[in-house]
Short mmCIF file of C-alpha atoms and ligand atoms in Angstrom, two decimals:
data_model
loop_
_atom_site.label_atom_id
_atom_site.label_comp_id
_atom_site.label_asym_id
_atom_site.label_seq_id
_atom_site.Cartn_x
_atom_site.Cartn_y
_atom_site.Cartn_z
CA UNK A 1 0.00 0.00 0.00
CA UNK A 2 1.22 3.59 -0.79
CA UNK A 3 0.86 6.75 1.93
CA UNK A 4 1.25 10.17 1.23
CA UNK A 5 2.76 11.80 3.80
CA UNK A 6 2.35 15.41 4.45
CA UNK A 7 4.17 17.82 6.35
CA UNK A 8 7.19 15.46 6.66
CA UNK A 9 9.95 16.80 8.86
CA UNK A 10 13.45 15.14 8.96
CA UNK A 11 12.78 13.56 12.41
CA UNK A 12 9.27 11.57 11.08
CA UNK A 13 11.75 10.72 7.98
CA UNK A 14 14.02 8.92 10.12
CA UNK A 15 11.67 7.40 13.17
CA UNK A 16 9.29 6.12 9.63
CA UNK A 17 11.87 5.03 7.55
CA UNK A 18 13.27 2.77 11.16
CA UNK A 19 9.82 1.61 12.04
CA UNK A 20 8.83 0.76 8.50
CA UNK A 21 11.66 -2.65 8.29
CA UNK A 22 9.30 -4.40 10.20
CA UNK A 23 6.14 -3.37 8.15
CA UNK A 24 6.95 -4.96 4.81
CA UNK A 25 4.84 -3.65 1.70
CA UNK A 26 3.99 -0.03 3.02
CA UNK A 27 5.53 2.70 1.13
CA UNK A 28 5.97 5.78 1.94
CA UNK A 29 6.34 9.64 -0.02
CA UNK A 30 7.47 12.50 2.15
CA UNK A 31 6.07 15.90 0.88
CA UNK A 32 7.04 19.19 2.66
CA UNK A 33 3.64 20.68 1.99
CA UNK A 34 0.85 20.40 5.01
CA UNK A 35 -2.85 18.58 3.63
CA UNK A 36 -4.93 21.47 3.05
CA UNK A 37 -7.73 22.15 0.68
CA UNK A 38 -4.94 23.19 -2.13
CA UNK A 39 -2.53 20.18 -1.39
CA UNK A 40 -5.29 17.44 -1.10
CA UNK A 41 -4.91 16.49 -4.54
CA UNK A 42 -1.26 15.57 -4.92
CA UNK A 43 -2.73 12.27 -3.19
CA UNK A 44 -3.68 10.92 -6.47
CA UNK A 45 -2.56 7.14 -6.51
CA UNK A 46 -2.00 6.84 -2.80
CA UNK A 47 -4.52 4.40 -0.37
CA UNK A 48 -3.96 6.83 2.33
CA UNK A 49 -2.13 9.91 3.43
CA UNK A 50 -0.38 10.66 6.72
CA UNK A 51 -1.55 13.99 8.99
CA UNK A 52 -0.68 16.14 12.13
CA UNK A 53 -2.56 18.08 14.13
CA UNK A 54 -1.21 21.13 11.98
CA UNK A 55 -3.45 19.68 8.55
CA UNK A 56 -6.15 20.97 7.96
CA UNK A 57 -8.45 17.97 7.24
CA UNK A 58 -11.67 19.92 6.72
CA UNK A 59 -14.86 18.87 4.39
CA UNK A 60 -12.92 20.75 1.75
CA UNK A 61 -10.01 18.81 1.74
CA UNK A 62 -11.89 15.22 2.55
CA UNK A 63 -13.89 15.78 -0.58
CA UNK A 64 -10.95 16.07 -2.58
CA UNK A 65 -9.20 13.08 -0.82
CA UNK A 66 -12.72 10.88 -2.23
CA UNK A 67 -12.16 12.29 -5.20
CA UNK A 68 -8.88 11.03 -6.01
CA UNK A 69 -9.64 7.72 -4.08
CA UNK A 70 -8.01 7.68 -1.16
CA UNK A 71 -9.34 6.11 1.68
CA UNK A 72 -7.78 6.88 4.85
CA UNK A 73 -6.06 9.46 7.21
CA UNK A 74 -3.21 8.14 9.00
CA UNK A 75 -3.32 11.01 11.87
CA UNK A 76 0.06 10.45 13.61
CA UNK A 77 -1.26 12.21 16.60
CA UNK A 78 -3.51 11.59 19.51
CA UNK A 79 -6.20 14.72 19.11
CA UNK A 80 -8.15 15.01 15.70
CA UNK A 81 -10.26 18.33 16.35
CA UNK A 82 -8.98 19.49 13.28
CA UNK A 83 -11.11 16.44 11.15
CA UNK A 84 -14.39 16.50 9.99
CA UNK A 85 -15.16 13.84 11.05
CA UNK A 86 -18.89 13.91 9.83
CA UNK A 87 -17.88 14.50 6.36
CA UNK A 88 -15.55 11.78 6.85
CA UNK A 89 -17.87 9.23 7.89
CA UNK A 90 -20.43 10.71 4.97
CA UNK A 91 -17.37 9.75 2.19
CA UNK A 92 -16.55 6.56 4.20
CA UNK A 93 -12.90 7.87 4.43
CA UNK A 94 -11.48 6.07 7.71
CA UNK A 95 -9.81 8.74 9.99
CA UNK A 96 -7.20 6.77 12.51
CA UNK A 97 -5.09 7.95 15.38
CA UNK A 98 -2.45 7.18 17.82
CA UNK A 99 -4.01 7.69 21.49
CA UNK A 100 -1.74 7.54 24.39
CA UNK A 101 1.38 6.85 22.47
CA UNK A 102 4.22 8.17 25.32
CA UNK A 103 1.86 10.21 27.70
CA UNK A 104 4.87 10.71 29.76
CA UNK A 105 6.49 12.37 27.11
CA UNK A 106 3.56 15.22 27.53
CA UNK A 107 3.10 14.52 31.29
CA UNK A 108 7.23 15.50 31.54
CA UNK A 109 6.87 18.58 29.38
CA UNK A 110 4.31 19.79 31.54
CA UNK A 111 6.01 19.94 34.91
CA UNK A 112 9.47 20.86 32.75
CA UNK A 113 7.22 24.27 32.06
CA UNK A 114 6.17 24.62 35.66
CA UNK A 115 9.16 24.31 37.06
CA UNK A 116 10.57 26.39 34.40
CA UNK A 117 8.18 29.29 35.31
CA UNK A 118 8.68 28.28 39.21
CA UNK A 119 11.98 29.06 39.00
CA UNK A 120 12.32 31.52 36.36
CA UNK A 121 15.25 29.01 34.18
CA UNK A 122 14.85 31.13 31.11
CA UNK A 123 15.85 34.34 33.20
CA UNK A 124 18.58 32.76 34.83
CA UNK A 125 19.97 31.38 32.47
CA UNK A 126 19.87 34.30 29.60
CA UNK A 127 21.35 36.36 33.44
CA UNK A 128 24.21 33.62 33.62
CA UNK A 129 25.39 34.12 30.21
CA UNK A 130 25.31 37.54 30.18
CA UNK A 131 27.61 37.07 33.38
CA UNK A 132 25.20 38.36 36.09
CA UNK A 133 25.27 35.66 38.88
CA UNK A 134 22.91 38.01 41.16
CA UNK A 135 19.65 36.28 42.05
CA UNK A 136 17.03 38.91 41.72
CA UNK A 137 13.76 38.30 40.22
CA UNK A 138 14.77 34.54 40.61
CA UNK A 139 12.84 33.13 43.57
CA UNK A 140 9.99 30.87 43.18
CA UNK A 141 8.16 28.62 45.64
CA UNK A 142 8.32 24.95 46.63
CA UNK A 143 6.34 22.40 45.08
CA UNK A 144 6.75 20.11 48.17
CA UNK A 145 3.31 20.30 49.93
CA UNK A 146 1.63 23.15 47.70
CA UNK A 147 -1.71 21.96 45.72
CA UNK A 148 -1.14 20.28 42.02
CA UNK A 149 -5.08 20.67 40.33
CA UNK A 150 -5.42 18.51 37.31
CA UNK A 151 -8.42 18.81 34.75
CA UNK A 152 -8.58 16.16 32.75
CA UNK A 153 -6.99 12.75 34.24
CA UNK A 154 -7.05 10.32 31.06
CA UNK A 155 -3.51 8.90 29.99
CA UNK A 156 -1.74 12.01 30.19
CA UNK A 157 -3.13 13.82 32.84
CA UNK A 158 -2.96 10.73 35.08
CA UNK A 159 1.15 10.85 33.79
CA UNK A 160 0.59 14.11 35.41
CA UNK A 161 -0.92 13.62 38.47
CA UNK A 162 1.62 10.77 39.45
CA UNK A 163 4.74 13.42 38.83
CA UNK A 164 3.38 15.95 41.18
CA UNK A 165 2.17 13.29 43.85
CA UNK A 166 6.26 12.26 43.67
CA UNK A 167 6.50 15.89 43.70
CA UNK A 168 5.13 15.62 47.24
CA UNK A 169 2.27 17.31 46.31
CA UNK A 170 -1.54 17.21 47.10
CA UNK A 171 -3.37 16.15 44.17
CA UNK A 172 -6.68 16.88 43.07
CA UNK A 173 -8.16 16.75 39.84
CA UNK A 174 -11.36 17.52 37.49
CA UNK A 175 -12.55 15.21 35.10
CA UNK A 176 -16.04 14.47 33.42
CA UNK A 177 -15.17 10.83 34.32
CA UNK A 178 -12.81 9.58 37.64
CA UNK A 179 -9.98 7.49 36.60
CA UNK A 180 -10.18 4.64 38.96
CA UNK A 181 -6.41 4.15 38.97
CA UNK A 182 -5.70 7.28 40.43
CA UNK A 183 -7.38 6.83 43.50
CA UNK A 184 -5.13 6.27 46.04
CA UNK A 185 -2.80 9.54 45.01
CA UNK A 186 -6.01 11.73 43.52
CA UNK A 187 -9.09 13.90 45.12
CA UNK A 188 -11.39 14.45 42.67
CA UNK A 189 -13.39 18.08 42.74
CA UNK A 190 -15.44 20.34 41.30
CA UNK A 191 -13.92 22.80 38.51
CA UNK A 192 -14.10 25.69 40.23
CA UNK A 193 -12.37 23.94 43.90
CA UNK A 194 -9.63 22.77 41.81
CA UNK A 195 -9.27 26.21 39.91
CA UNK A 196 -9.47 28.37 43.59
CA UNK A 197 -7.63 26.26 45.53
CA UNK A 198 -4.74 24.61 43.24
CA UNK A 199 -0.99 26.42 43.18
CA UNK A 200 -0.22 24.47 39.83
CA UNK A 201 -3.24 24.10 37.37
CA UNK A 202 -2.49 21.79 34.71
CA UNK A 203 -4.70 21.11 31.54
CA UNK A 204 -5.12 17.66 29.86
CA UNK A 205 -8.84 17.56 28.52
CA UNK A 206 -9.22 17.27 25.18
CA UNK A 207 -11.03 20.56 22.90
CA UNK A 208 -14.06 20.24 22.99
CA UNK A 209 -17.05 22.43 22.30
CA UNK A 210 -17.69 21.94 25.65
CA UNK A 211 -14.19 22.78 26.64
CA UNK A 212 -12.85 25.36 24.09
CA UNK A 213 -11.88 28.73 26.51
CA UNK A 214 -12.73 26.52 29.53
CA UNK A 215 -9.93 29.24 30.92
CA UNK A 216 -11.37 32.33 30.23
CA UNK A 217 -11.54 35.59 32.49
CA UNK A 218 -14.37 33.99 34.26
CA UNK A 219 -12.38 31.16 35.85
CA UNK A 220 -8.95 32.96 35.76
CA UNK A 221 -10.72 35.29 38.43
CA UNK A 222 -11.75 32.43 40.49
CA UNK A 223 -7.88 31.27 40.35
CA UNK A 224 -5.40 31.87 43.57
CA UNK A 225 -3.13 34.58 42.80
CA UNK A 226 0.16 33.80 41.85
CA UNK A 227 -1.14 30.37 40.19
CA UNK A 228 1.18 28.76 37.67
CA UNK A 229 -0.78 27.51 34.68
CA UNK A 230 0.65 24.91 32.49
CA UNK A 231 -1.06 23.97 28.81
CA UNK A 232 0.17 20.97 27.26
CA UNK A 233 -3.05 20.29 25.87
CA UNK A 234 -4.96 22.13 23.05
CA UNK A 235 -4.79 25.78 22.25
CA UNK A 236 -8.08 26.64 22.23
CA UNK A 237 -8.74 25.79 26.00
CA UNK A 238 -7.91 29.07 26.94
CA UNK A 239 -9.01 31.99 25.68
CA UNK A 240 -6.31 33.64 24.96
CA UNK A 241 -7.19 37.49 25.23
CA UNK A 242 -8.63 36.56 28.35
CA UNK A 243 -5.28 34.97 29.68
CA UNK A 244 -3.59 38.64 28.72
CA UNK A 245 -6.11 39.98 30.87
CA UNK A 246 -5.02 37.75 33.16
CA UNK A 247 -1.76 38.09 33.43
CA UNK A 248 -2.01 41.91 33.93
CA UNK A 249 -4.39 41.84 36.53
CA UNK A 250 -0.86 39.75 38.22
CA UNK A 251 -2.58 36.73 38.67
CA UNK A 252 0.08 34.40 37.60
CA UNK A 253 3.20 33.53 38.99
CA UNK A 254 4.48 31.85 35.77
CA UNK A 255 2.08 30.48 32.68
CA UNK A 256 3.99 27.89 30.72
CA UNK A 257 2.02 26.76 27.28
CA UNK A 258 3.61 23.95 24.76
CA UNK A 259 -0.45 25.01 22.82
CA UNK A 260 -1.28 28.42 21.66
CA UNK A 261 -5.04 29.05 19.69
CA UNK A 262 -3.16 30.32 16.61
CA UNK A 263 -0.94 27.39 16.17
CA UNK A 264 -2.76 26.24 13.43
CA UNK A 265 -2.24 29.49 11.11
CA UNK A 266 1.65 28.49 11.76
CA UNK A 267 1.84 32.26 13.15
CA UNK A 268 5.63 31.32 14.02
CA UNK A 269 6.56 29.78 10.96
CA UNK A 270 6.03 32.80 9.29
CA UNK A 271 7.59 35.44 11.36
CA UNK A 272 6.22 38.33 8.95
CA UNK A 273 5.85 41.47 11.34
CA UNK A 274 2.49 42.38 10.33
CA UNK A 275 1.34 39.12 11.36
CA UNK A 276 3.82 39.18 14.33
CA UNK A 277 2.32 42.75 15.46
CA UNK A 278 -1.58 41.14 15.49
CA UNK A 279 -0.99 38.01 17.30
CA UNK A 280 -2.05 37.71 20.18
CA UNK A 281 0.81 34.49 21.19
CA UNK A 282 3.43 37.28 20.44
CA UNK A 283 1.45 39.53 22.82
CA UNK A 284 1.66 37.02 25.19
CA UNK A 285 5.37 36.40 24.67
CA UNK A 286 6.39 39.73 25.76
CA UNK A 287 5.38 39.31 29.23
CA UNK A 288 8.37 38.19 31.43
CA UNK A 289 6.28 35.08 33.20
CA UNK A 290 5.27 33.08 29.86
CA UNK A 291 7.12 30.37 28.83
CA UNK A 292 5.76 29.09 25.37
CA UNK A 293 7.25 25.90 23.39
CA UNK A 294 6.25 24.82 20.04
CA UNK A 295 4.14 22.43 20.44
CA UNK A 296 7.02 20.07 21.65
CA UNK A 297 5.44 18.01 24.79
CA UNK A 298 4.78 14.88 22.48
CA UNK A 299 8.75 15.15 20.97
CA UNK A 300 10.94 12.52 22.55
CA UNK A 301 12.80 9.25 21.14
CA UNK A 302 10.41 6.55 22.76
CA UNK A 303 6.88 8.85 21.68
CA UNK A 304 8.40 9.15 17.98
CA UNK A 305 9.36 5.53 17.48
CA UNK A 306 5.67 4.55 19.24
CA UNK A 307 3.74 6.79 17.16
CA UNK A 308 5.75 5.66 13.75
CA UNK A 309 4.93 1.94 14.85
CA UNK A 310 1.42 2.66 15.72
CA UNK A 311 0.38 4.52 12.63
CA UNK A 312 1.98 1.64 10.46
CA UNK A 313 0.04 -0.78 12.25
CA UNK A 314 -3.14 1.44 11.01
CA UNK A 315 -2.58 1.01 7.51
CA UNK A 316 -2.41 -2.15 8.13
CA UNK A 317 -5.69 -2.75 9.66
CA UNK A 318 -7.00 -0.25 7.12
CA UNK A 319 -5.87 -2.09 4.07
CA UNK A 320 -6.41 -5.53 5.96
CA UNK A 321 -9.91 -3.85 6.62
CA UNK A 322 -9.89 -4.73 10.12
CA UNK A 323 -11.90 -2.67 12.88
CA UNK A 324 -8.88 -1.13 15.40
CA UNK A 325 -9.37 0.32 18.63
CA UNK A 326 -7.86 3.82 16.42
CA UNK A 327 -10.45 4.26 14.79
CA UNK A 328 -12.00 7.85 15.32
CA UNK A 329 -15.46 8.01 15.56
P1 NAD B 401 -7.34 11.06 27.07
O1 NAD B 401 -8.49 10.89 26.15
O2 NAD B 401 -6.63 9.85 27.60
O3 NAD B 401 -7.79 11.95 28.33
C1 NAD B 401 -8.58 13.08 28.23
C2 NAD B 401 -9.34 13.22 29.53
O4 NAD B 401 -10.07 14.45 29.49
C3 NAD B 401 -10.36 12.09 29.75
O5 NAD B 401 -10.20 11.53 31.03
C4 NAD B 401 -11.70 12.82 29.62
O6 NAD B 401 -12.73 12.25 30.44
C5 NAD B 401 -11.32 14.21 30.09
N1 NAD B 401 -12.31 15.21 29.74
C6 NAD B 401 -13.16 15.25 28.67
N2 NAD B 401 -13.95 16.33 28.75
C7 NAD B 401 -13.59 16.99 29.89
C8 NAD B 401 -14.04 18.18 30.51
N3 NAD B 401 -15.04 18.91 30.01
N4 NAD B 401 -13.45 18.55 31.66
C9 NAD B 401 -12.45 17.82 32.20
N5 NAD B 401 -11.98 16.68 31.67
C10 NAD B 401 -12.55 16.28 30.51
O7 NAD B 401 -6.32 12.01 26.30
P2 NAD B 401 -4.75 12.15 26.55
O8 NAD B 401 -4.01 11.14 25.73
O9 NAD B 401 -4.49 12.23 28.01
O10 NAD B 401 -4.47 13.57 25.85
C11 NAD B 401 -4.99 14.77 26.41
C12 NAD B 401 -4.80 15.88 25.42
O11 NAD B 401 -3.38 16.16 25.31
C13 NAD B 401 -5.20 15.52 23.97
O12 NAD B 401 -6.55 15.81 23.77
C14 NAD B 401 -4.31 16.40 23.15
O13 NAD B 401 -5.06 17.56 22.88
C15 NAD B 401 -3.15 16.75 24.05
N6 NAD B 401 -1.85 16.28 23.54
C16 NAD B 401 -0.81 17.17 23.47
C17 NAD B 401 0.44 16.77 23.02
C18 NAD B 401 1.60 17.73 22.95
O14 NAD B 401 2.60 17.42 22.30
N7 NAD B 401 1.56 18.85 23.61
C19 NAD B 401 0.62 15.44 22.62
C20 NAD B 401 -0.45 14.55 22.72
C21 NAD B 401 -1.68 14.98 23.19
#
């Protein structure tokens, strides 16, 4: 079976090209371009093509995928809130996806940004190197014994939630459902205890409608002051105008965010000014408390090779045309 596969960076070359020896009879192309409504068509000839979370996998681009036959897309990503996946099921295209393929790559990120902001590493290190050893505007706060509030304890925020109890932190957490295996280190509680009462908030829900700007002014209000907020998860969780808001009113002691709402217009890829001078994420980036990464949580050896493996295993079960527990619905 052939896959088209979009967006391809040097690192998916390599963690593909390894996995693929044991999946005989796949073959892969490696385009530069993104799937989009104008790319969608260069899949002519392939059974299935490969997206991120960066594709844009709209009805547009779905009906053009029918069109030139292809039948599936590979996402090699756990979320897939950037699929139609109506349109998808209306064209019988099969959309598949790799849940829960390192969560402790994510889980790790997120307390590497909370600690970052605790401690203020980017200042003190940029202060090192510019040989000023002096430790003002440094101090942060123990973790030991403060309050670690969790929304959203599935694979990754459970990951979560068993850092910060090693932490020696009190756990408590918000979820929709309780995650039975977290409950000897995890109180569950209502949204709005866990947002007044935590000193690390920590999102890992997936976007929703009924959780897009979950953080908004509303519930940064009802937040401790000097909170640290971490978002490892999805962008659009937190409204981001909101969070500016937020941040001058002093609430937070540090906000650390791997997701940013305009991720998906690749704002940072293309550094133009004019688009630099309306974004809100550079807005954000010039106050001295944000920490933002590039989307990076999800970007370590082990996730790589088990989201290469996973994905292969897909077209597998898509060409085999075998039901998987991937399969988005
Ligand atoms: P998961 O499905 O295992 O867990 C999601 C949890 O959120 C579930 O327990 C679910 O019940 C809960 N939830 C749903 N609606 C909720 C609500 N309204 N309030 C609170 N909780 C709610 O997913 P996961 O594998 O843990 O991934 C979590 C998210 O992390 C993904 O949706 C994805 O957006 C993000 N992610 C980010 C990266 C990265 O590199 N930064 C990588 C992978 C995943």
């Amino acid at each position: 079976m052939r896959i088209l596969f979009y967006d391809a960076k040097n690192y998916d070359k390599e963690s593909f090209t390894g996995a693929l020896q044991g999946f005989p009879g796949i073959e892969i192309e490696y385009i530069k371009s993104d799937l989009d409504p104008r790319t969608a068509a260069l899949a002519e000839g392939f059974d299935a093509v490969c997206a991120f979370v960066s594709s844009d996998v709209s009805a547009k681009t779905l009906t053009i995928l029918h069109q030139h036959k292809v039948g599936a897309v590979l996402m090699r990503c756990a979320g897939f809130n950037n699929v139609d996946l109506e349109k998808a099921k209306e064209l019988n295209i099969r959309i598949m996806c790799v849940p829960g393929y390192s969560p402790e790559a994510v889980a790790e990120h997120a307390m590497a940004l909370a600690l970052a902001c605790n401690r203020r590493l980017y200042k003190a290190y940029n202060k090192v190197r510019e040989n000023d050893f002096s430790l003002s505007g440094l101090m942060g706060f123990n973790f030991y014994q403060k309050t670690a509030g969790i929304i959203g304890t599935g694979k990754i925020g459970a990951a979560m939630c068993r850092i910060c109890y090693g932490f020696g932190m009190k756990v408590i957490a918000y979820d929709v459902y309780e995650n039975p295996a977290l409950k000897d280190i995890v109180t569950y509680k209502s949204l709005d205890e866990v947002l007044a009462t935590s000193d690390l908030i920590s999102l890992h829900c997936p976007l929703l409608d009924s959780t897009r700007h979950m953080i908004n002014i509303d519930s940064i209000r009802k937040m401790k002051d000097g909170v640290i907020l971490v978002n490892t998860s999805r962008g659009g969780l937190v409204k981001t105008d909101d969070l500016v808001e937020g941040i001058r009113l002093k609430k937070f002691a540090g906000v650390g965010l791997d997701v940013y709402e305009e991720e998906t217009n690749n704002v940072f890829e293309d550094r133009s000014e004019e688009i630099l001078e309306t974004s809100v994420t550079a807005r954000l980036l010039s106050f001295p408390n944000v920490m933002i990464t590039s989307h990076q949580g999800f970007f370590t050896r082990e996730a790589l090779e088990a989201i290469a493996c996973t994905t292969l295993q897909n077209a597998l079960d898509f060409e085999a045309g075998v039901p998987s527990k991937n399969d988005v619905r």
